[in-house]
mmCIF file of N, CA and C in Angstrom:
data_model
loop_
_atom_site.group_PDB
_atom_site.id
_atom_site.type_symbol
_atom_site.label_atom_id
_atom_site.label_comp_id
_atom_site.label_asym_id
_atom_site.label_seq_id
_atom_site.Cartn_x
_atom_site.Cartn_y
_atom_site.Cartn_z
ATOM 1 N N UNK A 6 125.432 211.636 146.915
ATOM 2 C CA UNK A 6 124.516 210.555 146.716
ATOM 3 C C UNK A 6 125.257 209.297 146.306
ATOM 4 N N UNK A 7 124.650 208.184 146.657
ATOM 5 C CA UNK A 7 125.283 206.923 146.311
ATOM 6 C C UNK A 7 124.957 206.563 144.867
ATOM 7 N N UNK A 8 125.664 205.581 144.409
ATOM 8 C CA UNK A 8 125.490 205.139 143.033
ATOM 9 C C UNK A 8 124.064 204.608 142.789
ATOM 10 N N UNK A 9 123.549 203.806 143.723
ATOM 11 C CA UNK A 9 122.223 203.217 143.553
ATOM 12 C C UNK A 9 121.126 204.273 143.547
ATOM 13 N N UNK A 10 121.194 205.231 144.446
ATOM 14 C CA UNK A 10 120.146 206.238 144.481
ATOM 15 C C UNK A 10 120.152 207.105 143.227
ATOM 16 N N UNK A 11 121.339 207.287 142.619
ATOM 17 C CA UNK A 11 121.401 208.081 141.399
ATOM 18 C C UNK A 11 120.839 207.297 140.206
ATOM 19 N N UNK A 12 120.990 205.987 140.165
ATOM 20 C CA UNK A 12 120.527 205.224 139.015
ATOM 21 C C UNK A 12 119.055 204.777 139.144
ATOM 22 N N UNK A 13 118.586 204.545 140.355
ATOM 23 C CA UNK A 13 117.217 204.074 140.544
ATOM 24 C C UNK A 13 116.223 205.206 140.362
ATOM 25 N N UNK A 14 116.511 206.387 140.882
ATOM 26 C CA UNK A 14 115.570 207.499 140.780
ATOM 27 C C UNK A 14 115.237 207.864 139.342
ATOM 28 N N UNK A 15 116.182 208.033 138.485
ATOM 29 C CA UNK A 15 115.815 208.383 137.113
ATOM 30 C C UNK A 15 114.989 207.284 136.429
ATOM 31 N N UNK A 16 115.243 206.030 136.763
ATOM 32 C CA UNK A 16 114.469 204.949 136.158
ATOM 33 C C UNK A 16 113.017 205.010 136.617
ATOM 34 N N UNK A 17 112.797 205.296 137.897
ATOM 35 C CA UNK A 17 111.437 205.409 138.413
ATOM 36 C C UNK A 17 110.717 206.599 137.807
ATOM 37 N N UNK A 18 111.395 207.681 137.708
ATOM 38 C CA UNK A 18 110.793 208.879 137.145
ATOM 39 C C UNK A 18 110.417 208.634 135.693
ATOM 40 N N UNK A 19 111.303 207.940 134.956
ATOM 41 C CA UNK A 19 111.015 207.644 133.557
ATOM 42 C C UNK A 19 109.812 206.713 133.445
ATOM 43 N N UNK A 20 109.720 205.733 134.343
ATOM 44 C CA UNK A 20 108.598 204.799 134.327
ATOM 45 C C UNK A 20 107.290 205.531 134.636
ATOM 46 N N UNK A 21 107.293 206.386 135.640
ATOM 47 C CA UNK A 21 106.100 207.154 136.002
ATOM 48 C C UNK A 21 105.707 208.099 134.879
ATOM 49 N N UNK A 22 106.684 208.668 134.200
ATOM 50 C CA UNK A 22 106.385 209.574 133.101
ATOM 51 C C UNK A 22 105.726 208.815 131.958
ATOM 52 N N UNK A 23 106.192 207.612 131.694
ATOM 53 C CA UNK A 23 105.607 206.795 130.648
ATOM 54 C C UNK A 23 104.150 206.451 130.978
ATOM 55 N N UNK A 24 103.892 206.150 132.247
ATOM 56 C CA UNK A 24 102.537 205.814 132.677
ATOM 57 C C UNK A 24 101.613 207.016 132.527
ATOM 58 N N UNK A 25 102.127 208.188 132.832
ATOM 59 C CA UNK A 25 101.306 209.389 132.767
ATOM 60 C C UNK A 25 100.990 209.766 131.326
ATOM 61 N N UNK A 26 101.903 209.490 130.415
ATOM 62 C CA UNK A 26 101.646 209.870 129.033
ATOM 63 C C UNK A 26 100.686 208.911 128.349
ATOM 64 N N UNK A 27 100.719 207.604 128.712
ATOM 65 C CA UNK A 27 99.807 206.668 128.066
ATOM 66 C C UNK A 27 98.392 206.866 128.568
ATOM 67 N N UNK A 28 98.231 207.145 129.843
ATOM 68 C CA UNK A 28 96.923 207.427 130.413
ATOM 69 C C UNK A 28 96.074 206.171 130.565
ATOM 70 N N UNK A 29 95.055 206.311 131.314
ATOM 71 C CA UNK A 29 94.129 205.212 131.544
ATOM 72 C C UNK A 29 92.748 205.631 131.081
ATOM 73 N N UNK A 30 92.026 204.691 130.553
ATOM 74 C CA UNK A 30 90.651 204.987 130.146
ATOM 75 C C UNK A 30 89.788 204.994 131.402
ATOM 76 N N UNK A 31 88.959 205.981 131.582
ATOM 77 C CA UNK A 31 88.118 206.013 132.783
ATOM 78 C C UNK A 31 87.062 204.910 132.722
ATOM 79 N N UNK A 32 86.716 204.384 133.874
ATOM 80 C CA UNK A 32 85.678 203.361 133.942
ATOM 81 C C UNK A 32 84.314 204.003 133.791
ATOM 82 N N UNK A 33 83.412 203.238 133.253
ATOM 83 C CA UNK A 33 82.045 203.730 133.143
ATOM 84 C C UNK A 33 81.415 203.727 134.525
ATOM 85 N N UNK A 34 80.675 204.745 134.846
ATOM 86 C CA UNK A 34 80.022 204.847 136.139
ATOM 87 C C UNK A 34 78.720 204.064 136.110
ATOM 88 N N UNK A 35 78.590 203.132 137.042
ATOM 89 C CA UNK A 35 77.383 202.323 137.087
ATOM 90 C C UNK A 35 77.152 201.871 138.513
ATOM 91 N N UNK A 36 75.913 201.771 138.916
ATOM 92 C CA UNK A 36 75.592 201.291 140.260
ATOM 93 C C UNK A 36 75.056 199.865 140.228
ATOM 94 N N UNK A 37 74.949 199.259 139.049
ATOM 95 C CA UNK A 37 74.421 197.900 138.946
ATOM 96 C C UNK A 37 75.557 196.899 139.034
ATOM 97 N N UNK A 38 75.171 195.638 139.277
ATOM 98 C CA UNK A 38 76.162 194.578 139.347
ATOM 99 C C UNK A 38 76.712 194.288 137.953
ATOM 100 N N UNK A 39 77.849 193.637 137.933
ATOM 101 C CA UNK A 39 78.459 193.271 136.672
ATOM 102 C C UNK A 39 77.553 192.261 135.975
ATOM 103 N N UNK A 40 77.362 192.412 134.687
ATOM 104 C CA UNK A 40 76.442 191.557 133.936
ATOM 105 C C UNK A 40 77.004 190.156 133.741
ATOM 106 N N UNK A 41 78.303 190.001 133.813
ATOM 107 C CA UNK A 41 78.893 188.694 133.581
ATOM 108 C C UNK A 41 78.751 187.830 134.833
ATOM 109 N N UNK A 42 78.536 186.530 134.625
ATOM 110 C CA UNK A 42 78.398 185.602 135.734
ATOM 111 C C UNK A 42 79.697 184.840 135.903
ATOM 112 N N UNK A 43 79.939 184.412 137.135
ATOM 113 C CA UNK A 43 81.115 183.582 137.373
ATOM 114 C C UNK A 43 80.820 182.178 136.848
ATOM 115 N N UNK A 44 81.856 181.367 136.789
ATOM 116 C CA UNK A 44 81.692 179.999 136.286
ATOM 117 C C UNK A 44 80.741 179.210 137.177
ATOM 118 N N UNK A 45 80.832 179.416 138.472
ATOM 119 C CA UNK A 45 79.965 178.702 139.413
ATOM 120 C C UNK A 45 78.504 179.059 139.190
ATOM 121 N N UNK A 46 78.240 180.348 139.007
ATOM 122 C CA UNK A 46 76.859 180.775 138.791
ATOM 123 C C UNK A 46 76.316 180.244 137.474
ATOM 124 N N UNK A 47 77.156 180.212 136.453
ATOM 125 C CA UNK A 47 76.721 179.694 135.161
ATOM 126 C C UNK A 47 76.375 178.206 135.254
ATOM 127 N N UNK A 48 77.198 177.447 135.994
ATOM 128 C CA UNK A 48 76.933 176.014 136.161
ATOM 129 C C UNK A 48 75.645 175.817 136.957
ATOM 130 N N UNK A 49 75.457 176.609 138.019
ATOM 131 C CA UNK A 49 74.235 176.485 138.818
ATOM 132 C C UNK A 49 73.003 176.761 137.973
ATOM 133 N N UNK A 50 73.064 177.797 137.142
ATOM 134 C CA UNK A 50 71.922 178.108 136.279
ATOM 135 C C UNK A 50 71.642 176.969 135.308
ATOM 136 N N UNK A 51 72.690 176.384 134.749
ATOM 137 C CA UNK A 51 72.511 175.258 133.827
ATOM 138 C C UNK A 51 71.884 174.063 134.510
ATOM 139 N N UNK A 52 72.355 173.763 135.718
ATOM 140 C CA UNK A 52 71.814 172.626 136.472
ATOM 141 C C UNK A 52 70.348 172.877 136.832
ATOM 142 N N UNK A 53 70.025 174.112 137.227
ATOM 143 C CA UNK A 53 68.635 174.432 137.549
ATOM 144 C C UNK A 53 67.732 174.254 136.339
ATOM 145 N N UNK A 54 68.215 174.664 135.179
ATOM 146 C CA UNK A 54 67.417 174.529 133.954
ATOM 147 C C UNK A 54 67.158 173.060 133.638
ATOM 148 N N UNK A 55 68.212 172.246 133.727
ATOM 149 C CA UNK A 55 68.071 170.813 133.439
ATOM 150 C C UNK A 55 67.150 170.166 134.467
ATOM 151 N N UNK A 56 67.328 170.505 135.739
ATOM 152 C CA UNK A 56 66.501 169.934 136.795
ATOM 153 C C UNK A 56 65.031 170.269 136.583
ATOM 154 N N UNK A 57 64.769 171.499 136.217
ATOM 155 C CA UNK A 57 63.384 171.926 135.978
ATOM 156 C C UNK A 57 62.770 171.157 134.808
ATOM 157 N N UNK A 58 63.550 170.996 133.727
ATOM 158 C CA UNK A 58 63.034 170.282 132.556
ATOM 159 C C UNK A 58 62.743 168.818 132.893
ATOM 160 N N UNK A 59 63.651 168.188 133.639
ATOM 161 C CA UNK A 59 63.465 166.772 134.002
ATOM 162 C C UNK A 59 62.256 166.615 134.916
ATOM 163 N N UNK A 60 62.128 167.488 135.913
ATOM 164 C CA UNK A 60 60.997 167.361 136.831
ATOM 165 C C UNK A 60 59.668 167.605 136.116
ATOM 166 N N UNK A 61 59.656 168.524 135.147
ATOM 167 C CA UNK A 61 58.424 168.737 134.378
ATOM 168 C C UNK A 61 58.038 167.484 133.599
ATOM 169 N N UNK A 62 59.023 166.821 133.003
ATOM 170 C CA UNK A 62 58.735 165.590 132.251
ATOM 171 C C UNK A 62 58.261 164.476 133.175
ATOM 172 N N UNK A 63 58.844 164.394 134.365
ATOM 173 C CA UNK A 63 58.423 163.364 135.310
ATOM 174 C C UNK A 63 56.977 163.599 135.737
ATOM 175 N N UNK A 64 56.650 164.846 136.025
ATOM 176 C CA UNK A 64 55.280 165.172 136.417
ATOM 177 C C UNK A 64 54.315 164.840 135.286
ATOM 178 N N UNK A 65 54.702 165.158 134.049
ATOM 179 C CA UNK A 65 53.856 164.811 132.910
ATOM 180 C C UNK A 65 53.636 163.306 132.832
ATOM 181 N N UNK A 66 54.693 162.531 133.072
ATOM 182 C CA UNK A 66 54.588 161.069 133.043
ATOM 183 C C UNK A 66 53.668 160.542 134.116
ATOM 184 N N UNK A 67 53.746 161.137 135.297
ATOM 185 C CA UNK A 67 52.870 160.715 136.399
ATOM 186 C C UNK A 67 51.413 161.011 136.059
ATOM 187 N N UNK A 68 51.183 162.182 135.510
ATOM 188 C CA UNK A 68 49.808 162.553 135.142
ATOM 189 C C UNK A 68 49.257 161.632 134.056
ATOM 190 N N UNK A 69 50.098 161.265 133.085
ATOM 191 C CA UNK A 69 49.667 160.347 132.035
ATOM 192 C C UNK A 69 49.326 158.989 132.637
ATOM 193 N N UNK A 70 50.131 158.531 133.581
ATOM 194 C CA UNK A 70 49.859 157.259 134.251
ATOM 195 C C UNK A 70 48.548 157.287 135.015
ATOM 196 N N UNK A 71 48.282 158.400 135.678
ATOM 197 C CA UNK A 71 47.034 158.518 136.434
ATOM 198 C C UNK A 71 45.821 158.522 135.509
ATOM 199 N N UNK A 72 45.916 159.233 134.416
ATOM 200 C CA UNK A 72 44.772 159.267 133.493
ATOM 201 C C UNK A 72 44.564 157.902 132.852
ATOM 202 N N UNK A 73 45.672 157.203 132.556
ATOM 203 C CA UNK A 73 45.544 155.868 131.968
ATOM 204 C C UNK A 73 44.899 154.901 132.961
ATOM 205 N N UNK A 74 45.279 155.000 134.226
ATOM 206 C CA UNK A 74 44.689 154.127 135.238
ATOM 207 C C UNK A 74 43.197 154.422 135.403
ATOM 208 N N UNK A 75 42.853 155.695 135.380
ATOM 209 C CA UNK A 75 41.439 156.074 135.498
ATOM 210 C C UNK A 75 40.630 155.546 134.320
ATOM 211 N N UNK A 76 41.189 155.654 133.113
ATOM 212 C CA UNK A 76 40.500 155.144 131.926
ATOM 213 C C UNK A 76 40.346 153.630 131.996
ATOM 214 N N UNK A 77 41.375 152.952 132.498
ATOM 215 C CA UNK A 77 41.298 151.493 132.612
ATOM 216 C C UNK A 77 40.207 151.092 133.597
ATOM 217 N N UNK A 78 40.086 151.846 134.695
ATOM 218 C CA UNK A 78 39.028 151.555 135.664
ATOM 219 C C UNK A 78 37.650 151.771 135.043
ATOM 220 N N UNK A 79 37.537 152.833 134.275
ATOM 221 C CA UNK A 79 36.259 153.123 133.633
ATOM 222 C C UNK A 79 35.898 152.036 132.631
ATOM 223 N N UNK A 80 36.892 151.569 131.882
ATOM 224 C CA UNK A 80 36.646 150.513 130.902
ATOM 225 C C UNK A 80 36.259 149.223 131.608
ATOM 226 N N UNK A 81 36.899 148.957 132.738
ATOM 227 C CA UNK A 81 36.589 147.734 133.474
ATOM 228 C C UNK A 81 35.252 147.848 134.194
ATOM 229 N N UNK A 82 34.734 149.062 134.284
ATOM 230 C CA UNK A 82 33.436 149.245 134.916
ATOM 231 C C UNK A 82 33.509 149.373 136.415
ATOM 232 N N UNK A 83 34.654 149.748 136.944
ATOM 233 C CA UNK A 83 34.800 149.895 138.383
ATOM 234 C C UNK A 83 35.213 151.318 138.714
ATOM 235 N N UNK A 84 34.678 151.828 139.801
ATOM 236 C CA UNK A 84 35.146 153.117 140.297
ATOM 237 C C UNK A 84 36.363 152.857 141.179
ATOM 238 N N UNK A 85 36.984 153.902 141.648
ATOM 239 C CA UNK A 85 38.188 153.720 142.464
ATOM 240 C C UNK A 85 37.858 153.025 143.779
ATOM 241 N N UNK A 86 36.689 153.289 144.360
ATOM 242 C CA UNK A 86 36.326 152.632 145.621
ATOM 243 C C UNK A 86 36.067 151.143 145.383
ATOM 244 N N UNK A 87 35.455 150.814 144.248
ATOM 245 C CA UNK A 87 35.234 149.399 143.922
ATOM 246 C C UNK A 87 36.546 148.675 143.705
ATOM 247 N N UNK A 88 37.491 149.353 143.056
ATOM 248 C CA UNK A 88 38.800 148.747 142.813
ATOM 249 C C UNK A 88 39.528 148.508 144.135
ATOM 250 N N UNK A 89 39.400 149.456 145.076
ATOM 251 C CA UNK A 89 40.052 149.284 146.377
ATOM 252 C C UNK A 89 39.443 148.128 147.147
ATOM 253 N N UNK A 90 38.117 147.996 147.096
ATOM 254 C CA UNK A 90 37.476 146.900 147.815
ATOM 255 C C UNK A 90 37.856 145.552 147.203
ATOM 256 N N UNK A 91 37.926 145.502 145.895
ATOM 257 C CA UNK A 91 38.343 144.259 145.212
ATOM 258 C C UNK A 91 39.780 143.908 145.585
ATOM 259 N N UNK A 92 40.628 144.914 145.651
ATOM 260 C CA UNK A 92 42.021 144.677 146.019
ATOM 261 C C UNK A 92 42.134 144.157 147.447
ATOM 262 N N UNK A 93 41.372 144.724 148.364
ATOM 263 C CA UNK A 93 41.418 144.250 149.754
ATOM 264 C C UNK A 93 40.860 142.830 149.860
ATOM 265 N N UNK A 94 39.847 142.514 149.070
ATOM 266 C CA UNK A 94 39.290 141.157 149.047
ATOM 267 C C UNK A 94 40.346 140.158 148.577
ATOM 268 N N UNK A 95 41.023 140.503 147.499
ATOM 269 C CA UNK A 95 42.076 139.619 146.988
ATOM 270 C C UNK A 95 43.232 139.499 147.969
ATOM 271 N N UNK A 96 43.524 140.571 148.696
ATOM 272 C CA UNK A 96 44.581 140.516 149.702
ATOM 273 C C UNK A 96 44.201 139.547 150.808
ATOM 274 N N UNK A 97 42.960 139.587 151.238
ATOM 275 C CA UNK A 97 42.485 138.662 152.274
ATOM 276 C C UNK A 97 42.574 137.211 151.821
ATOM 277 N N UNK A 98 42.168 136.956 150.574
ATOM 278 C CA UNK A 98 42.256 135.592 150.039
ATOM 279 C C UNK A 98 43.698 135.123 149.990
ATOM 280 N N UNK A 99 44.579 136.005 149.605
ATOM 281 C CA UNK A 99 45.998 135.653 149.508
ATOM 282 C C UNK A 99 46.569 135.336 150.876
ATOM 283 N N UNK A 100 46.198 136.127 151.889
ATOM 284 C CA UNK A 100 46.679 135.857 153.246
ATOM 285 C C UNK A 100 46.167 134.515 153.752
ATOM 286 N N UNK A 101 44.920 134.198 153.450
ATOM 287 C CA UNK A 101 44.360 132.911 153.865
ATOM 288 C C UNK A 101 45.088 131.746 153.206
ATOM 289 N N UNK A 102 45.332 131.871 151.931
ATOM 290 C CA UNK A 102 46.039 130.804 151.208
ATOM 291 C C UNK A 102 47.465 130.652 151.744
ATOM 292 N N UNK A 103 48.104 131.778 152.067
ATOM 293 C CA UNK A 103 49.462 131.730 152.591
ATOM 294 C C UNK A 103 49.503 131.003 153.927
ATOM 295 N N UNK A 104 48.585 131.326 154.810
ATOM 296 C CA UNK A 104 48.569 130.658 156.119
ATOM 297 C C UNK A 104 48.257 129.167 155.957
ATOM 298 N N UNK A 105 47.378 128.822 155.023
ATOM 299 C CA UNK A 105 47.055 127.414 154.763
ATOM 300 C C UNK A 105 48.297 126.652 154.302
ATOM 301 N N UNK A 106 49.031 127.243 153.350
ATOM 302 C CA UNK A 106 50.240 126.585 152.852
ATOM 303 C C UNK A 106 51.327 126.520 153.912
ATOM 304 N N UNK A 107 51.398 127.543 154.773
ATOM 305 C CA UNK A 107 52.383 127.517 155.861
ATOM 306 C C UNK A 107 52.072 126.375 156.824
ATOM 307 N N UNK A 108 50.798 126.198 157.147
ATOM 308 C CA UNK A 108 50.399 125.096 158.029
ATOM 309 C C UNK A 108 50.708 123.744 157.403
ATOM 310 N N UNK A 109 50.461 123.617 156.107
ATOM 311 C CA UNK A 109 50.756 122.355 155.428
ATOM 312 C C UNK A 109 52.252 122.074 155.428
ATOM 313 N N UNK A 110 53.053 123.119 155.246
ATOM 314 C CA UNK A 110 54.512 122.933 155.240
ATOM 315 C C UNK A 110 55.004 122.514 156.619
ATOM 316 N N UNK A 111 54.445 123.111 157.673
ATOM 317 C CA UNK A 111 54.839 122.736 159.033
ATOM 318 C C UNK A 111 54.457 121.290 159.333
ATOM 319 N N UNK A 112 53.272 120.897 158.864
ATOM 320 C CA UNK A 112 52.834 119.513 159.071
ATOM 321 C C UNK A 112 53.754 118.526 158.362
ATOM 322 N N UNK A 113 54.130 118.858 157.139
ATOM 323 C CA UNK A 113 55.033 117.976 156.371
ATOM 324 C C UNK A 113 56.388 117.902 157.057
ATOM 325 N N UNK A 114 56.828 119.035 157.615
ATOM 326 C CA UNK A 114 58.122 119.053 158.307
ATOM 327 C C UNK A 114 58.086 118.129 159.522
ATOM 328 N N UNK A 115 57.021 118.221 160.285
ATOM 329 C CA UNK A 115 56.897 117.364 161.471
ATOM 330 C C UNK A 115 56.801 115.891 161.071
ATOM 331 N N UNK A 116 56.092 115.607 159.987
ATOM 332 C CA UNK A 116 55.965 114.226 159.496
ATOM 333 C C UNK A 116 57.329 113.666 159.127
ATOM 334 N N UNK A 117 58.123 114.456 158.374
ATOM 335 C CA UNK A 117 59.456 114.005 157.984
ATOM 336 C C UNK A 117 60.370 113.887 159.185
ATOM 337 N N UNK A 118 60.202 114.736 160.153
ATOM 338 C CA UNK A 118 61.000 114.681 161.377
ATOM 339 C C UNK A 118 60.706 113.390 162.143
ATOM 340 N N UNK A 119 59.417 113.018 162.201
ATOM 341 C CA UNK A 119 59.027 111.768 162.875
ATOM 342 C C UNK A 119 59.580 110.553 162.155
ATOM 343 N N UNK A 120 59.552 110.565 160.833
ATOM 344 C CA UNK A 120 60.096 109.445 160.063
ATOM 345 C C UNK A 120 61.589 109.318 160.293
ATOM 346 N N UNK A 121 62.284 110.419 160.360
ATOM 347 C CA UNK A 121 63.732 110.400 160.564
ATOM 348 C C UNK A 121 64.065 109.824 161.957
ATOM 349 N N UNK A 122 63.281 110.172 162.956
ATOM 350 C CA UNK A 122 63.523 109.643 164.317
ATOM 351 C C UNK A 122 63.228 108.150 164.364
ATOM 352 N N UNK A 123 62.220 107.710 163.621
ATOM 353 C CA UNK A 123 61.838 106.309 163.604
ATOM 354 C C UNK A 123 62.925 105.448 162.948
ATOM 355 N N UNK A 124 63.648 106.003 162.003
ATOM 356 C CA UNK A 124 64.699 105.243 161.323
ATOM 357 C C UNK A 124 65.966 105.146 162.167
ATOM 358 N N UNK A 125 66.137 106.055 163.106
ATOM 359 C CA UNK A 125 67.344 106.018 163.934
ATOM 360 C C UNK A 125 67.190 104.997 164.976
#
C-alpha cells in the first residue's frame, strides 16, 4: 500500500467512529407543515394586516361622510332628488353665465383689434 492510502484510511475510520458514537437525535414524525414562516411570508402577513386596518378606517370615514351629508340635506330640508335638481339648475345658470362672458370677451377682443388697425 502507498503512504497516502495507509494514512487516509485510518483517519476516515476514526472520523466515522466518532460520528457513530455521538449519534443523532431522531426527528419527530409529523405530516404537517413546519410551523415557522419564512421572512417573506411574515412580511406578507404584516402587510396584509396593515392593509386591512387601513381599508377598514377608510371605509369608516366614507360612511361617516355619507351620514353627515344625509344629515345636512335633512337639516336643509331637501331630499337627495331635490338636491340633485338644485345642482343641475345651478349648473345650467353657470353655463349660461360662462357663455355670456365668453361672448363679451370676444366682442372686446374684436373691438380692440379694430382700434389697433385704425391706428396703423
